[in-house]
Amino acid sequence: MIRNIIKERDEIKAFSFDRNGKIITSLYDSGFSSVAAVISELSRRGSGWMKDIKEISIENKSRCTYARYNKQGRRI
């Protein structure tokens, strides 16, 4: 299994989904130093929707890695 390492200069594309599979929030940015930082930013941006995040997908464009996580940060 390839680790999804994130460094601050990496371009990150991430989405958060609700339990029905609909996108709640998305981001395309750099400056994150960990998976937890990406999940925290998605949670912050989606907090006004009153929808619980069920799943998160994170793609590291710079390292060509992709993984899906639950809201606690565990890989699915």
N, CA, C and O of each residue as an XYZ file, in Angstrom:
304
protein
N       0.844     -1.178      0.000
C       0.000      0.000      0.000
C       0.891      1.243      0.000
O       1.819      1.348      0.801
N       0.608      2.164     -0.884
C       1.355      3.413     -0.959
C       0.788      4.385      0.065
O      -0.424      4.588      0.138
N       1.670      4.984      0.855
C       1.223      5.973      1.839
C       0.865      7.266      1.126
O       1.527      7.667      0.169
N      -0.171      7.900      1.592
C      -0.607      9.165      1.014
C       0.075     10.300      1.770
O      -0.528     10.942      2.630
N       1.341     10.537      1.434
C       2.132     11.575      2.090
C       1.778     12.925      1.475
O       1.662     13.056      0.257
N       1.609     13.916      2.332
C       1.292     15.270      1.878
C       2.361     16.214      2.398
O       2.663     16.237      3.591
N       2.926     16.989      1.488
C       3.882     18.032      1.856
C       3.272     19.378      1.475
O       2.328     19.430      0.687
N       3.804     20.459      2.028
C       3.186     21.777      1.857
C       3.156     22.269      0.413
O       2.279     23.061      0.067
N       4.062     21.838     -0.426
C       4.080     22.300     -1.821
C       3.241     21.447     -2.759
O       3.099     21.780     -3.935
N       2.689     20.361     -2.260
C       1.873     19.469     -3.088
C       0.519     20.098     -3.385
O      -0.071     20.765     -2.535
N       0.035     19.876     -4.610
C      -1.304     20.322     -4.988
C      -2.295     19.241     -4.567
O      -2.171     18.081     -4.960
N      -3.272     19.635     -3.770
C      -4.253     18.700     -3.228
C      -5.631     19.016     -3.796
O      -6.065     20.168     -3.805
N      -6.305     17.981     -4.267
C      -7.690     18.089     -4.722
C      -8.501     17.164     -3.821
O      -8.240     15.962     -3.774
N      -9.481     17.713     -3.107
C     -10.219     16.916     -2.129
C     -11.715     17.224     -2.183
O     -12.130     18.340     -2.498
N     -12.507     16.205     -1.868
C     -13.962     16.325     -1.833
C     -14.482     15.662     -0.568
O     -13.921     14.671     -0.101
N     -15.560     16.214     -0.014
C     -16.252     15.549      1.092
C     -17.659     15.205      0.617
O     -18.296     15.974     -0.104
N     -18.132     14.022      1.040
C     -19.420     13.507      0.603
C     -20.315     13.231      1.801
O     -19.836     12.901      2.886
N     -21.629     13.371      1.591
C     -22.578     12.997      2.640
C     -22.917     11.510      2.507
O     -22.330     10.819      1.674
N     -23.848     11.016      3.310
C     -24.154      9.580      3.298
C     -24.849      9.126      2.021
O     -24.890      7.929      1.735
N     -25.401     10.071      1.241
C     -26.037      9.740     -0.034
C     -25.062      9.820     -1.206
O     -25.446      9.583     -2.352
N     -23.805     10.152     -0.923
C     -22.793     10.241     -1.973
C     -22.751     11.581     -2.689
O     -22.077     11.708     -3.711
N     -23.455     12.579     -2.177
C     -23.452     13.907     -2.791
C     -22.315     14.737     -2.216
O     -21.997     14.644     -1.031
N     -21.710     15.551     -3.075
C     -20.589     16.390     -2.647
C     -21.089     17.501     -1.733
O     -22.054     18.197     -2.048
N     -20.415     17.654     -0.594
C     -20.721     18.744      0.333
C     -19.770     19.905      0.068
O     -20.210     21.035     -0.142
N     -18.472     19.631      0.076
C     -17.466     20.663     -0.184
C     -16.344     20.083     -1.029
O     -16.167     18.868     -1.122
N     -15.591     20.992     -1.642
C     -14.413     20.591     -2.404
C     -13.340     21.648     -2.226
O     -13.625     22.794     -1.882
N     -12.098     21.244     -2.467
C     -11.002     22.209     -2.434
C      -9.893     21.745     -3.361
O      -9.708     20.550     -3.592
N      -9.169     22.702     -3.879
C      -8.003     22.455     -4.733
C      -6.975     23.481     -4.302
O      -7.077     24.655     -4.660
N      -5.983     23.046     -3.535
C      -5.081     24.005     -2.896
C      -3.773     23.319     -2.538
O      -3.650     22.099     -2.646
N      -2.811     24.102     -2.118
C      -1.565     23.577     -1.563
C      -1.383     24.212     -0.188
O      -2.179     25.060      0.215
N      -0.350     23.809      0.527
C      -0.102     24.378      1.844
C      -0.509     23.473      2.984
O      -0.346     23.837      4.149
N      -1.037     22.295      2.673
C      -1.412     21.342      3.716
C      -0.216     20.470      4.053
O       0.564     20.111      3.171
N      -0.069     20.130      5.326
C       1.069     19.317      5.744
C       0.671     17.901      6.152
O       1.538     17.076      6.440
N      -0.639     17.608      6.179
C      -1.082     16.267      6.568
C      -2.501     16.013      6.072
O      -3.215     16.935      5.676
N      -2.886     14.754      6.103
C      -4.251     14.370      5.755
C      -5.227     14.991      6.749
O      -6.314     15.422      6.363
N      -4.851     15.041      8.012
C      -5.712     15.633      9.046
C      -5.990     17.108      8.762
O      -7.093     17.589      9.021
N      -5.008     17.825      8.236
C      -5.201     19.242      7.912
C      -6.201     19.407      6.770
O      -7.007     20.337      6.786
N      -6.159     18.520      5.786
C      -7.108     18.568      4.671
C      -8.518     18.265      5.176
O      -9.467     18.962      4.818
N      -8.659     17.238      6.000
C      -9.968     16.877      6.553
C     -10.523     18.002      7.419
O     -11.720     18.283      7.378
N      -9.673     18.639      8.193
C     -10.092     19.756      9.035
C     -10.614     20.917      8.194
O     -11.625     21.527      8.543
N      -9.939     21.226      7.098
C     -10.374     22.326      6.222
C     -11.696     21.985      5.537
O     -12.565     22.849      5.421
N     -11.861     20.756      5.086
C     -13.131     20.352      4.481
C     -14.269     20.435      5.498
O     -15.369     20.873      5.161
N     -14.017     20.025      6.717
C     -15.033     20.101      7.774
C     -15.388     21.547      8.090
O     -16.555     21.872      8.307
N     -14.385     22.407      8.114
C     -14.624     23.823      8.395
C     -15.471     24.453      7.299
O     -16.403     25.204      7.586
N     -15.153     24.153      6.052
C     -15.900     24.734      4.933
C     -17.321     24.196      4.835
O     -18.223     24.912      4.399
N     -17.529     22.960      5.229
C     -18.850     22.345      5.108
C     -19.694     22.420      6.356
O     -20.762     21.810      6.408
N     -19.254     23.147      7.363
C     -19.972     23.155      8.641
C     -21.322     23.851      8.567
O     -22.198     23.550      9.378
N     -21.522     24.755      7.643
C     -22.780     25.479      7.552
C     -23.888     24.710      6.855
O     -25.035     25.156      6.853
N     -23.578     23.582      6.272
C     -24.565     22.821      5.503
C     -25.437     21.928      6.377
O     -26.449     21.411      5.905
N     -25.069     21.739      7.627
C     -25.823     20.882      8.535
C     -25.897     19.442      8.029
O     -26.825     18.705      8.360
N     -24.914     19.054      7.227
C     -24.825     17.678      6.743
C     -23.574     17.054      7.331
O     -22.521     17.688      7.394
N     -23.694     15.826      7.756
C     -22.570     15.116      8.336
C     -21.700     14.534      7.220
O     -22.213     13.909      6.292
N     -20.397     14.738      7.311
C     -19.474     14.184      6.325
C     -19.353     12.688      6.570
O     -19.076     12.253      7.688
N     -19.560     11.909      5.526
C     -19.464     10.449      5.615
C     -18.127      9.951      5.058
O     -17.522      9.032      5.611
N     -17.674     10.561      3.964
C     -16.488     10.074      3.278
C     -15.732     11.240      2.654
O     -16.330     12.243      2.265
N     -14.421     11.098      2.562
C     -13.565     12.143      2.005
C     -12.629     11.500      0.999
O     -12.035     10.457      1.271
N     -12.497     12.122     -0.163
C     -11.514     11.649     -1.135
C     -10.440     12.718     -1.283
O     -10.737     13.904     -1.424
N      -9.183     12.275     -1.248
C      -8.049     13.187     -1.349
C      -7.139     12.702     -2.466
O      -6.685     11.558     -2.459
N      -6.879     13.578     -3.418
C      -5.959     13.282     -4.512
C      -4.781     14.238     -4.424
O      -4.958     15.456     -4.398
N      -3.585     13.683     -4.379
C      -2.367     14.482     -4.368
C      -1.881     14.549     -5.808
O      -1.287     13.592     -6.306
N      -2.127     15.670     -6.484
C      -1.778     15.828     -7.892
C      -0.273     15.789     -8.113
O       0.182     15.309     -9.151
N       0.505     16.281     -7.165
C       1.958     16.337     -7.307
C       2.595     14.952     -7.219
O       3.584     14.687     -7.903
N       2.051     14.076     -6.397
C       2.627     12.736     -6.193
C       1.818     11.630     -6.866
O       2.170     10.453     -6.774
N       0.745     12.007     -7.536
C      -0.120     11.044     -8.239
C      -0.628      9.942     -7.309
O      -0.575      8.761     -7.651
N      -1.118     10.332     -6.137
C      -1.716      9.378     -5.208
C      -3.166      9.772     -4.945
O      -3.542     10.937     -5.073
N      -3.960      8.789     -4.580
C      -5.377      8.999     -4.326
C      -5.816      8.040     -3.224
O      -5.406      6.880     -3.204
N      -6.646      8.527     -2.312
C      -7.178      7.661     -1.257
C      -8.504      8.214     -0.764
O      -8.786      9.406     -0.891
N      -9.314      7.324     -0.198
C     -10.591      7.698      0.406
C     -10.488      7.469      1.904
O      -9.885      6.496      2.357
N     -11.089      8.381      2.668
C     -11.005      8.341      4.126
C     -12.383      8.534      4.723
O     -13.273      9.091      4.081
N     -12.561      8.069      5.964
C     -13.760      8.434      6.706
C     -13.460      9.759      7.412
O     -12.352     10.282      7.297
N     -14.425     10.298      8.131
C     -14.225     11.628      8.717
C     -13.235     11.636      9.872
O     -12.782     12.703     10.285
N     -12.889     10.460     10.403
C     -11.877     10.376     11.455
C     -10.463     10.273     10.880
O      -9.487     10.313     11.630
N     -10.346     10.143      9.570
C      -9.037     10.085      8.934
C      -8.518      8.692      8.657
O      -7.362      8.527      8.267
N      -9.355      7.687      8.853
C      -8.934      6.313      8.552
C      -9.224      5.991      7.089
O     -10.279      6.332      6.555
N      -8.270      5.334      6.461
C      -8.407      4.978      5.056
C      -9.514      3.940      4.881
O      -9.629      2.995      5.661
N     -10.313      4.133      3.856
C     -11.417      3.205      3.548
C     -10.938      2.219      2.490
O     -11.696      1.343      2.074
